[in-house]
Amino acid sequence: MATSEIESLEELRDVLGQGRALGGLRLQGLDLTGPEGQQLLAHGCRGLVVLGGTLPPELDHDLRVQGATIFPSDPDAPVDPYRAHPYSPAELYAGLHTGGYASTPDAATYAWSQQAHLNSDVFVTLLRAIHDHSMTDAIDDLLDSREVIGVMGGHALERGTSAYAEAAHMAHHLATSGLTILTGGGPGAMEAANLGALCRTTDALDQALESLRAVPTFRPSIDRWATLAWDVRDQVAPHEIPPAEVRSVGIPTWFYGHEPPNLFASCIAKFFSNALREDLLTQRCTAGLIVLPGAAGTAQEIFQAITPLYYAPEGSPLPPLVLVGTQHWQHDVPVWPAVQGLANDRRMASAVHLVDTPADAARVLLADR
């Protein structure tokens, strides 16, 4: 039995119009309180799976009687585990202006993820896993056939610094060249890259950089940091960005709850599992990966990216891995010597680079375009 995910009522109406049995369909997060819900019962429902969404109790009962499987949600969960699309910054930061960051869905979800009694609850564990699968599926759909450049780096990089501006201009140049920017979705270097991709002109980027100087970091006040970012984004991109116009994606995690997501990604796929998120970050960077200075988390991402390069079979493509900051990666956090040692006598030697500036990294990535 072939399976097919149905993520909108329009898709469901098309299927219902075909008059075929519904076995193998996965209805994901749909509102079935309208006529489409009742129309399901006129078809064979054995093997139909309903993932969350809204449906009347009577329909729930009748679908089960016909052999459908219904996956319920949890009314206490602050997120919809079955959602079929990434988040917008406005969704995660709803309520910021009236109640501060502590009142936002993002903060509420982190608090939910930290409740010890829930971490051993099999139903909650299942919902979180389904949520992360949904996010993975949504990102795969969004990035399919795109050339994706990963930009990694530390969360401590402050607004108003030359390094922040250089990272933003690098990402702007890459996005304007037709590449999609993928970051870890947090503050610092990640925010700079998402901001650069969001801005359509260098003038708009320079104005945004100047405005952001007023609140350099999310410490000690996430409220001030996020509120200023919201205002800047409203000037740069006041409307919701459709999938076809997405220039950057942030993939943060509630595992790092002290580190809020930035508001400049076109859209956000946030995960409960940091391990799954890290793996997705590195595997989706099909056109290369740029690593700005960072600490432990960034170093971990470097070695996750190196592993598939090291074991790549003969003839397979090797996307470039570019480390930015000679002093940092050779001496402050001496990752580069280990990279060189692993690259010795391997095909990956031609794919790894150490450069001084973000502009140098962009030149490496765009050399063959």
XYZ file of C-alpha atoms in Angstrom:
369
model
C 0.000 0.000 0.000
C 1.587 3.280 -1.117
C 1.620 6.094 1.434
C 1.001 9.760 0.785
C 1.070 12.726 3.153
C -1.838 15.157 2.891
C -0.946 18.518 4.421
C -3.822 20.775 3.315
C -7.571 20.587 2.811
C -7.055 21.405 -0.850
C -4.942 18.266 -1.264
C -7.558 16.251 0.616
C -10.380 17.519 -1.602
C -8.400 16.452 -4.682
C -8.017 12.927 -3.281
C -11.663 12.698 -2.267
C -12.651 13.743 -5.772
C -10.844 10.716 -7.154
C -13.238 8.419 -5.287
C -10.571 5.920 -4.247
C -10.049 4.164 -0.940
C -8.050 6.184 1.594
C -5.743 3.457 2.907
C -2.157 4.676 3.009
C -3.008 8.355 3.382
C -1.529 10.341 6.274
C -3.639 13.392 7.098
C -1.301 15.776 8.888
C -2.668 18.522 11.150
C -5.918 19.114 9.222
C -9.128 20.761 10.406
C -11.713 18.055 9.721
C -14.680 19.852 11.274
C -15.956 20.828 7.822
C -17.552 18.729 5.058
C -14.235 17.057 4.172
C -14.317 15.174 7.464
C -17.714 13.624 6.787
C -16.724 12.837 3.191
C -13.951 10.599 4.508
C -16.565 8.170 5.770
C -17.881 7.564 2.264
C -14.551 5.989 1.292
C -12.705 2.954 2.603
C -10.789 4.215 5.646
C -8.878 1.094 6.653
C -5.194 2.047 6.713
C -5.922 5.790 6.900
C -3.791 7.578 9.523
C -4.906 10.913 11.000
C -2.064 12.803 12.662
C -3.426 15.426 15.033
C -5.539 18.208 13.629
C -9.112 18.953 14.697
C -12.016 16.531 14.349
C -15.345 16.133 16.183
C -15.655 13.235 18.663
C -18.287 11.554 16.480
C -15.986 11.608 13.443
C -13.099 10.327 15.556
C -15.250 7.370 16.638
C -16.592 6.603 13.148
C -13.137 6.708 11.555
C -11.794 4.286 14.155
C -14.711 1.935 13.548
C -13.854 1.931 9.831
C -10.235 0.989 10.592
C -8.469 4.370 10.610
C -5.716 5.123 13.123
C -6.010 8.430 14.996
C -2.932 9.970 16.613
C -4.156 12.449 19.238
C -2.387 15.602 20.298
C -1.842 16.844 23.843
C -3.838 19.973 24.777
C -1.085 20.864 27.248
C 1.634 20.817 24.597
C 2.630 24.364 23.552
C 3.385 23.221 19.979
C 1.527 21.203 17.369
C 3.627 18.056 16.911
C 1.967 17.308 13.577
C 2.477 20.661 11.864
C 3.527 20.300 8.239
C 5.477 23.536 7.816
C 8.383 25.358 9.483
C 7.680 28.176 11.934
C 7.761 31.836 11.132
C 9.605 34.087 13.600
C 6.258 35.752 14.358
C 4.805 32.410 15.480
C 7.627 31.615 17.896
C 7.733 35.183 19.259
C 3.977 35.824 19.482
C 3.241 37.926 22.578
C 6.733 39.408 22.791
C 5.551 43.022 22.781
C 2.911 42.544 25.456
C 4.362 39.966 27.826
C 8.058 39.801 27.006
C 9.989 36.759 25.831
C 8.817 34.687 28.810
C 5.258 34.777 27.414
C 6.155 33.573 23.900
C 5.465 30.088 22.495
C 9.211 29.612 22.126
C 9.846 30.179 25.844
C 6.804 28.090 26.817
C 8.021 25.198 24.684
C 11.460 25.285 26.262
C 9.873 25.230 29.724
C 7.721 22.254 28.636
C 10.814 20.445 27.378
C 12.493 20.859 30.770
C 9.708 19.450 32.952
C 11.322 16.404 34.513
C 8.095 14.461 35.030
C 7.289 14.781 31.321
C 10.681 13.572 30.148
C 9.764 10.064 31.295
C 6.235 10.241 29.873
C 6.159 7.955 26.822
C 3.308 9.899 25.192
C 5.140 13.228 25.503
C 8.354 11.624 24.262
C 6.455 10.295 21.255
C 4.921 13.714 20.519
C 8.327 15.392 20.608
C 9.755 12.770 18.269
C 6.823 13.220 15.875
C 7.304 16.992 16.000
C 10.965 16.629 15.033
C 10.092 14.210 12.240
C 7.555 16.754 10.966
C 10.218 19.474 11.013
C 12.659 17.236 9.134
C 10.032 16.453 6.535
C 9.144 20.140 6.153
C 12.790 21.126 5.638
C 13.342 18.339 3.131
C 10.358 19.587 1.136
C 11.512 23.212 1.327
C 15.156 22.623 0.401
C 14.596 19.973 -2.241
C 16.499 20.880 -5.437
C 18.048 24.011 -3.845
C 21.772 24.691 -3.577
C 22.300 25.085 0.157
C 25.244 26.743 1.901
C 25.616 26.192 5.624
C 26.941 29.019 7.773
C 27.954 27.962 11.270
C 29.553 29.965 14.066
C 29.372 30.978 17.690
C 26.423 32.625 19.433
C 28.698 35.109 21.237
C 29.451 37.265 18.183
C 28.000 40.686 18.990
C 26.019 43.053 16.848
C 27.919 46.230 16.057
C 31.262 44.487 15.541
C 33.118 44.364 12.253
C 33.076 40.541 12.375
C 29.248 40.528 12.632
C 28.954 42.913 9.682
C 31.414 40.878 7.586
C 29.433 37.692 8.226
C 26.195 39.416 7.257
C 27.651 40.826 4.029
C 29.086 37.413 3.133
C 25.675 35.763 3.514
C 24.026 38.567 1.555
C 26.460 38.008 -1.314
C 25.866 34.249 -1.312
C 22.066 34.561 -1.143
C 22.046 37.162 -3.915
C 24.057 34.673 -5.999
C 21.154 32.221 -5.781
C 22.238 30.058 -2.850
C 20.041 29.262 0.147
C 21.659 29.960 3.523
C 21.200 27.418 6.308
C 22.243 28.250 9.882
C 21.839 26.920 13.385
C 19.221 29.635 13.864
C 20.610 31.181 17.034
C 22.188 34.539 17.919
C 25.656 35.793 17.005
C 27.210 34.534 13.778
C 24.035 32.636 12.934
C 21.901 35.742 13.279
C 24.333 37.749 11.151
C 24.096 35.216 8.323
C 20.293 35.067 8.430
C 20.129 38.874 8.471
C 22.437 39.177 5.475
C 20.341 36.753 3.452
C 17.075 38.447 4.450
C 18.134 41.891 3.203
C 17.580 42.361 -0.522
C 20.024 45.258 -0.941
C 23.318 46.253 0.640
C 21.786 49.598 1.657
C 19.030 47.814 3.561
C 21.617 45.569 5.203
C 23.803 48.489 6.261
C 20.806 50.284 7.766
C 19.818 47.135 9.657
C 23.348 46.661 10.963
C 23.417 50.235 12.222
C 20.065 49.861 13.995
C 21.073 46.612 15.686
C 24.144 48.173 17.305
C 21.906 49.497 20.080
C 21.489 46.009 21.636
C 24.676 44.010 20.973
C 23.710 40.719 22.621
C 20.819 38.721 24.069
C 22.447 38.849 27.493
C 21.166 39.920 29.958
C 17.888 40.843 28.240
C 16.372 38.631 25.556
C 13.402 41.041 25.552
C 15.388 44.051 24.335
C 17.453 41.951 21.899
C 14.402 40.306 20.336
C 12.200 43.423 20.313
C 14.819 45.389 18.401
C 15.252 42.501 15.953
C 11.465 42.353 15.446
C 11.407 46.082 14.610
C 14.331 45.748 12.188
C 12.783 42.736 10.479
C 9.505 44.629 10.138
C 11.394 47.294 8.180
C 13.388 44.848 6.029
C 10.701 42.200 5.371
C 7.301 43.355 6.652
C 5.333 40.525 5.036
C 5.367 36.758 5.491
C 7.848 35.175 3.103
C 6.379 32.528 0.756
C 8.384 29.294 0.285
C 9.518 30.268 -3.226
C 11.188 33.421 -1.849
C 12.955 31.833 1.118
C 16.627 32.861 1.128
C 17.659 31.446 4.493
C 16.501 28.906 7.055
C 17.333 28.676 10.735
C 17.459 25.302 12.488
C 17.748 25.970 16.238
C 16.983 23.667 19.150
C 15.165 23.883 22.470
C 18.060 21.849 23.882
C 19.930 25.152 24.129
C 17.144 26.989 25.913
C 19.384 29.825 27.050
C 20.022 30.635 23.383
C 16.911 32.119 21.718
C 16.301 31.766 17.979
C 17.056 34.804 15.862
C 14.257 36.571 14.008
C 15.978 37.028 10.632
C 15.686 33.576 9.063
C 13.023 33.430 6.372
C 11.591 30.504 8.326
C 12.581 28.390 11.329
C 12.593 24.639 11.871
C 13.123 24.195 15.595
C 13.884 20.820 17.150
C 13.709 19.147 20.533
C 16.557 16.777 19.644
C 19.867 18.564 19.215
C 21.470 15.417 17.770
C 18.864 15.205 15.008
C 19.137 18.930 14.356
C 22.950 18.806 14.124
C 22.794 15.915 11.671
C 20.245 17.723 9.512
C 22.354 20.886 9.507
C 25.410 19.177 8.085
C 23.707 16.782 5.662
C 21.605 19.489 3.983
C 24.587 21.736 3.128
C 24.874 20.295 -0.359
C 26.824 23.236 -1.835
C 29.284 23.658 1.029
C 29.737 24.751 4.610
C 31.324 27.918 6.010
C 32.390 27.847 9.651
C 32.965 31.169 11.405
C 34.789 31.331 14.757
C 33.016 29.547 17.574
C 33.535 27.268 20.565
C 32.534 23.710 21.494
C 29.267 23.517 19.565
C 30.861 24.895 16.412
C 33.841 22.548 16.709
C 31.408 19.625 17.000
C 29.730 20.716 13.765
C 33.099 20.827 11.990
C 33.837 17.196 12.806
C 30.310 16.130 11.925
C 30.861 17.705 8.518
C 34.289 16.113 8.118
C 33.120 12.542 8.677
C 31.180 12.163 5.385
C 34.042 13.895 3.536
C 36.547 11.497 5.045
C 34.567 8.377 4.131
C 33.189 9.615 0.798
C 33.440 6.908 -1.876
C 35.494 7.486 -5.005
C 33.707 9.679 -7.510
C 31.164 11.158 -5.115
C 30.953 14.977 -4.870
C 32.809 16.671 -2.021
C 31.177 19.975 -1.018
C 33.764 22.422 0.308
C 34.268 22.960 4.024
C 35.694 26.428 4.699
C 36.940 27.482 8.133
C 37.166 31.248 8.634
C 39.779 32.688 10.992
C 43.354 31.486 10.748
C 44.334 32.550 14.268
C 41.161 31.134 15.800
C 41.141 27.687 14.180
C 44.915 27.177 14.219
C 45.662 28.432 17.735
C 42.712 29.602 19.871
C 40.634 26.485 19.143
C 43.183 24.355 17.239
C 40.802 22.353 15.083
C 42.622 23.003 11.798
C 45.664 20.797 12.607
C 43.278 17.892 13.251
C 41.461 18.611 9.977
C 44.775 18.578 8.112
C 45.792 15.345 9.780
C 42.553 13.661 8.745
C 42.824 15.047 5.215
C 46.325 13.711 4.677
C 46.363 11.390 1.646
C 42.557 11.565 1.387
C 40.322 12.974 -1.333
C 38.926 15.414 1.200
C 42.203 17.359 1.169
C 40.959 19.316 -1.832
C 37.652 20.127 -0.135
C 38.849 21.671 3.147
C 40.026 25.261 3.344
C 41.251 27.716 5.964
C 40.819 31.407 5.098
C 41.148 34.710 6.907
C 37.856 36.492 6.230
C 34.198 35.775 5.395
C 34.737 37.452 2.029
C 37.500 34.919 1.301
C 35.089 32.118 2.192
C 32.468 33.437 -0.231
C 35.064 33.486 -3.012
C 35.906 29.838 -2.361
C 32.251 28.826 -2.458
C 31.500 30.808 -5.616
C 34.695 29.922 -7.502
C 33.078 27.306 -9.737
C 29.749 29.089 -10.308
